[in-house]
Amino acid sequence: MARNKIALIGSGMIGGTLAHMIGLKELGDVVLFDIADGIPQGKGLDIAESAPVDGFDAKYVGANSYEAIKGADVCIVTAGVPRKPGMSRDDLLGINLKVMEQVGAGIKKYAPDAFVICITNPLDAMVWALQQFSGLPKNKVCGMAGVLDSARFRHFLAEEFDVSVEDVTGFVLGGHGDTMVPLTRYSTVAGIPLPDLVKMGWTTKEKLDAIVQRTRDGGAEIVGLLKTGSAYYAPASSAIAMAESYLKDKKRVLPCAAHLNGQYGVKNMYVGVPTVIGAGGVERIIEIDLNKTEQKMFDKSVASVAGLCEACANIAPNL
Ligand code: TXD
């Protein structure tokens, strides 16, 4: 059986980390694509030269032309620009929307059967635009944010309780950003919900609230420390979990920005919800009952995503 082909559209910090992880996990051959000449080629060669030491087999191709992604099984999109000082969110949105238009056309032409995972920010709006520009089936295009947000939540909780991260589950809904909705009653330590752990004296409501807030600000915390870029290790790991579930038909239950068509009362938008990812792409969307407070937070999050999609539609009327 031939190896899987994984195309990385964007070979910056996350793209490079993805390329390395794909090799270490032997998930398939890698095409690194970027508009920057030399970067994808250099990173690809560097990682290929690590393979004899680490003992993995994977082919690496660096490219500046979309033809190289031909027939890819998975495309992971990180292409775009991050926010720089003095830039508004709308500036970023406008620039990255143009990037999504090019990426969408490239995928449509060369990898129409791929499972596409978008990472570029502003995430929920970019994945929505990418699906439309590429014209791929809606269940084959999704966005990575929820796995990362819940991993951050799990990390903070494991630190608070001094238990293994493996035994902590985290449940996060909504758009990627300040309005995301970490759900404490569905987050657990070995199946014990967080509110029960408060009753058991493991933590306090105030401490949990602070952890929820830190999770919401998780991206900004890293940007503040790095000063010259945003997080890339945990975002790459998160996208790999999604790609692996698709390629191996694991049917993992993972939160991702998925296309909603009535679920949670939302139509024709991409918002973070729990899903099942398997060989069919996003195979199922899990709809849970929200209490009043949760619904209010979710609605606020959806409204902010809707605002971003509207801004996209104003810039690109064909959307
Ligand atoms: O949870 C999440 N979804 C995120 C999202 C978590 C962390 C970072 N998140 C976003 O991912 C971030 O705001 C960025 O929009 C993307 C990629 O982050 P990364 O850290 O990898 O950014 P880099 O290092 O700037 O890499 C972007 C690359 C860079 O090499 C550019 O040359 C390239 O994108 N680029 C393009 N490639 C192809 N085509 C076009 N048009 C293009 N424009 C820039």
XYZ file of C-alpha atoms and ligand atoms in Angstrom:
363
model
C 0.000 0.000 0.000
C 1.353 3.408 -0.962
C 2.076 5.867 1.793
C -0.358 8.649 2.545
C 0.477 12.062 1.118
C 0.122 15.020 3.434
C 0.334 18.549 2.030
C 1.237 21.412 4.321
C 0.076 24.692 2.811
C 2.244 27.180 4.677
C 5.691 26.174 5.908
C 6.196 28.622 8.741
C 6.469 27.740 12.416
C 3.432 25.458 12.585
C 4.016 24.028 9.093
C 7.604 23.073 9.940
C 6.583 21.492 13.247
C 3.831 19.534 11.487
C 6.323 18.255 8.929
C 8.631 17.000 11.673
C 5.828 15.334 13.638
C 4.443 13.591 10.546
C 7.850 12.000 10.020
C 8.315 10.987 13.651
C 4.855 9.396 13.635
C 5.296 7.888 10.151
C 1.940 9.228 9.009
C 2.999 9.608 5.386
C 5.050 11.514 2.817
C 5.106 15.282 3.161
C 4.812 18.165 0.721
C 5.754 21.502 2.227
C 4.301 24.367 0.211
C 4.892 28.093 0.712
C 5.171 31.270 -1.313
C 8.557 31.922 0.303
C 11.249 30.468 -1.945
C 13.669 28.146 -0.173
C 11.853 27.837 3.165
C 9.796 24.725 2.345
C 12.748 23.195 0.481
C 15.146 23.932 3.354
C 12.848 22.676 6.085
C 12.002 19.548 4.092
C 15.664 18.706 3.533
C 16.592 19.405 7.157
C 13.851 17.081 8.456
C 14.676 14.401 5.876
C 18.247 14.489 7.174
C 16.960 13.807 10.712
C 15.170 10.650 9.539
C 18.240 8.343 9.574
C 18.895 9.345 13.190
C 15.327 8.940 14.369
C 14.646 5.953 12.147
C 11.613 6.929 10.125
C 10.789 6.687 6.439
C 9.033 9.581 4.774
C 9.678 11.555 1.607
C 9.892 15.334 1.862
C 9.256 17.712 -1.029
C 9.464 21.491 -0.706
C 7.510 23.457 -3.299
C 6.379 26.892 -4.433
C 3.853 25.570 -6.924
C 0.503 23.993 -6.122
C 1.088 21.182 -8.580
C 3.216 19.494 -5.906
C 0.171 18.848 -3.690
C -1.483 16.767 -6.427
C -3.486 13.874 -5.008
C -2.834 14.731 -1.345
C -4.895 12.738 1.167
C -4.742 15.492 3.775
C -4.041 19.233 3.458
C -3.210 21.251 6.545
C -3.438 24.990 5.957
C -1.392 27.485 7.966
C -0.688 29.934 5.141
C -1.201 33.577 5.940
C 0.136 36.396 8.009
C -0.061 36.815 11.749
C -1.072 40.136 13.303
C 1.703 42.714 13.555
C 1.740 45.830 15.727
C -0.539 48.500 14.319
C -2.631 46.046 12.290
C -6.321 45.764 12.946
C -8.172 42.484 13.008
C -9.863 43.545 9.777
C -6.493 44.096 8.081
C -5.525 40.546 9.016
C -8.878 39.246 7.887
C -8.587 40.949 4.501
C -5.073 39.669 3.832
C -5.714 36.113 4.970
C -8.998 35.977 3.074
C -7.025 36.596 -0.143
C -4.619 33.845 0.918
C -7.579 31.462 1.452
C -8.810 32.272 -2.050
C -5.468 31.149 -3.535
C -5.228 28.113 -1.258
C -8.840 27.135 -2.009
C -8.173 27.293 -5.755
C -4.999 25.204 -5.383
C -6.752 22.510 -3.361
C -9.753 22.469 -5.704
C -7.500 21.916 -8.701
C -4.977 19.456 -7.284
C -6.380 17.779 -4.161
C -10.175 17.739 -4.374
C -10.420 14.445 -2.474
C -8.352 15.597 0.500
C -9.425 16.069 4.094
C -8.614 19.713 4.791
C -7.720 21.098 8.190
C -7.483 24.887 8.373
C -5.435 26.524 11.126
C -5.051 30.089 9.801
C -6.617 32.854 11.896
C -9.208 34.230 12.361
C -9.962 30.526 12.372
C -13.735 30.122 12.220
C -14.107 32.682 9.434
C -11.094 31.431 7.430
C -12.287 27.808 7.409
C -15.724 28.973 6.289
C -14.182 30.961 3.431
C -11.771 28.145 2.526
C -14.629 25.660 2.164
C -16.419 28.009 -0.213
C -13.330 28.900 -2.235
C -12.343 25.228 -2.568
C -15.861 23.906 -3.135
C -14.934 20.684 -1.279
C -17.671 18.834 0.626
C -18.397 20.576 3.939
C -17.622 17.456 5.973
C -14.149 17.290 4.389
C -13.146 20.806 5.453
C -12.756 21.692 9.112
C -10.794 23.962 11.409
C -8.396 23.238 14.232
C -8.919 25.149 17.462
C -10.922 23.054 19.913
C -8.282 20.347 20.348
C -5.747 23.058 21.186
C -8.070 25.024 23.461
C -9.094 21.896 25.368
C -5.448 20.759 25.595
C -4.579 24.085 27.214
C -7.520 23.664 29.592
C -6.390 20.102 30.422
C -2.823 21.232 31.048
C -3.910 23.943 33.508
C -6.302 21.554 35.265
C -3.695 18.800 35.577
C -1.321 21.353 37.154
C -4.002 22.497 39.585
C -4.889 18.943 40.664
C -1.351 17.548 40.414
C -2.522 14.564 38.343
C -1.521 13.211 34.948
C -2.707 15.200 31.937
C -3.792 11.856 30.504
C -6.553 11.520 33.083
C -7.959 14.993 32.575
C -10.576 15.605 29.889
C -11.558 19.083 28.788
C -14.609 20.197 26.878
C -14.518 23.461 24.943
C -17.190 24.816 22.613
C -17.604 27.860 20.397
C -15.348 30.006 18.273
C -11.586 30.225 18.708
C -10.895 33.394 20.653
C -11.899 35.353 23.701
C -15.452 34.053 23.505
C -14.694 30.315 23.551
C -16.785 28.326 26.008
C -14.937 25.879 28.274
C -17.627 23.648 29.826
C -16.673 22.718 33.380
C -19.486 20.225 33.959
C -18.326 18.144 30.983
C -14.649 18.341 31.934
C -13.387 15.654 34.256
C -10.576 13.989 36.127
C -10.939 10.278 35.356
C -14.663 10.799 34.782
C -15.308 12.963 37.882
C -16.817 16.261 36.672
C -15.103 19.481 37.794
C -18.076 20.739 39.879
C -17.863 17.486 41.890
C -14.163 18.066 42.436
C -15.007 21.494 43.886
C -17.439 19.773 46.287
C -14.715 17.273 47.178
C -12.418 20.149 48.129
C -9.888 19.535 45.319
C -10.208 23.118 44.142
C -12.436 26.164 44.470
C -14.908 27.753 42.106
C -12.688 30.881 42.011
C -9.645 28.876 40.978
C -11.664 27.121 38.261
C -12.923 30.463 36.958
C -9.331 31.697 36.774
C -8.321 28.557 34.829
C -11.213 29.061 32.412
C -10.066 32.637 31.827
C -6.445 31.578 31.369
C -7.623 29.026 28.783
C -9.478 31.751 26.877
C -6.336 33.888 26.930
C -4.046 30.920 26.191
C -2.958 32.129 22.755
C -2.230 35.673 23.966
C -0.188 34.343 26.892
C 2.204 32.601 24.487
C 2.344 35.595 22.120
C 3.239 37.779 25.115
C 6.115 35.480 26.027
C 7.466 34.815 22.524
C 7.029 38.426 21.381
C 7.756 37.527 17.741
C 5.092 34.995 16.862
C 2.395 32.744 18.202
C 2.237 29.195 19.571
C 3.273 26.370 17.276
C 4.102 23.163 19.157
C 0.661 22.588 20.696
C -1.212 23.819 17.589
C 0.777 21.355 15.452
C 0.148 18.437 17.849
C -3.559 19.259 17.806
C -3.830 19.230 14.011
C -1.873 15.976 13.882
C -4.436 14.332 16.193
C -7.168 15.307 13.733
C -5.225 14.169 10.655
C -4.347 10.855 12.300
C -7.965 10.175 13.241
C -8.932 10.693 9.595
C -6.096 8.682 8.045
C -6.478 5.744 10.435
C -10.285 5.979 10.625
C -9.956 6.136 14.404
C -13.284 7.929 14.825
C -11.918 9.982 17.679
C -14.270 12.386 19.390
C -12.534 15.713 18.879
C -13.752 19.288 19.101
C -13.229 21.125 15.846
C -14.619 24.006 13.828
C -17.242 22.112 11.843
C -19.884 23.208 9.376
C -23.222 23.528 11.153
C -26.469 23.223 9.306
C -29.035 23.709 12.037
C -27.167 21.964 14.863
C -27.042 24.129 17.984
C -29.465 26.444 16.140
C -26.658 27.631 13.832
C -26.923 27.600 10.034
C -24.194 27.712 7.411
C -21.376 28.637 9.736
C -18.259 26.992 11.099
C -18.157 26.909 14.895
C -16.273 24.741 17.380
C -18.322 21.712 18.455
C -17.552 18.115 19.438
C -17.311 15.886 16.376
C -16.356 12.376 15.312
C -13.471 12.358 12.816
C -12.963 9.213 10.735
C -12.369 8.104 7.156
C -15.487 10.039 6.099
C -14.047 13.299 7.424
C -16.224 15.002 10.018
C -18.611 12.070 10.289
C -20.840 13.273 13.075
C -21.557 16.400 15.067
C -22.379 15.759 18.690
C -25.155 17.987 19.926
C -25.382 18.319 23.685
C -27.918 20.139 25.816
C -26.644 23.455 27.099
C -27.938 25.091 30.245
C -28.969 28.751 30.161
C -25.574 30.180 31.109
C -23.736 27.944 28.643
C -26.217 28.779 25.858
C -25.680 32.480 26.518
C -21.903 32.115 26.280
C -22.251 29.974 23.137
C -24.590 32.519 21.490
C -22.092 35.291 22.215
C -19.338 33.237 20.632
C -21.458 32.450 17.555
C -22.317 36.165 17.196
C -18.635 37.048 17.134
C -17.929 34.403 14.445
C -20.934 35.675 12.447
C -19.443 39.178 12.599
C -16.172 37.906 11.124
C -17.958 35.995 8.339
C -19.926 39.126 7.508
C -16.696 41.111 7.289
C -15.382 38.445 4.865
C -18.508 38.648 2.742
C -18.137 42.440 2.551
C -14.585 42.084 1.252
C -15.345 39.161 -1.106
C -18.939 39.509 -2.301
C -18.712 36.161 -4.136
C -18.704 34.365 -0.765
O -5.658 27.403 17.076
C -5.356 27.906 16.032
N -6.118 27.750 14.966
C -4.107 28.699 15.910
C -3.952 29.526 14.745
C -3.080 28.614 16.868
C -1.887 29.252 16.660
C -1.604 30.050 15.449
N -2.736 30.214 14.605
C -2.569 30.808 13.288
O -1.903 29.881 12.438
C -1.715 32.059 13.176
O -2.433 33.210 13.569
C -1.409 32.063 11.695
O -2.502 32.615 10.966
C -1.309 30.575 11.327
C 0.096 30.066 11.065
O 0.911 30.285 12.183
P 2.514 30.161 12.051
O 3.079 30.441 13.391
O 2.887 28.916 11.336
O 2.799 31.424 11.099
P 4.096 31.724 10.203
O 5.322 31.152 10.813
O 4.040 33.190 9.900
O 3.819 30.898 8.848
C 2.893 31.293 7.900
C 3.461 30.926 6.550
C 4.725 31.706 6.177
O 5.783 30.805 5.909
C 4.321 32.489 4.929
O 5.373 32.624 3.961
C 3.203 31.631 4.393
O 2.483 31.215 5.533
N 2.307 32.314 3.470
C 1.754 31.699 2.412
N 1.864 30.435 1.974
C 1.195 30.101 0.858
N 0.424 30.988 0.175
C 0.293 32.261 0.587
N -0.464 33.125 -0.095
C 0.980 32.658 1.761
N 1.087 33.838 2.442
C 1.902 33.609 3.489
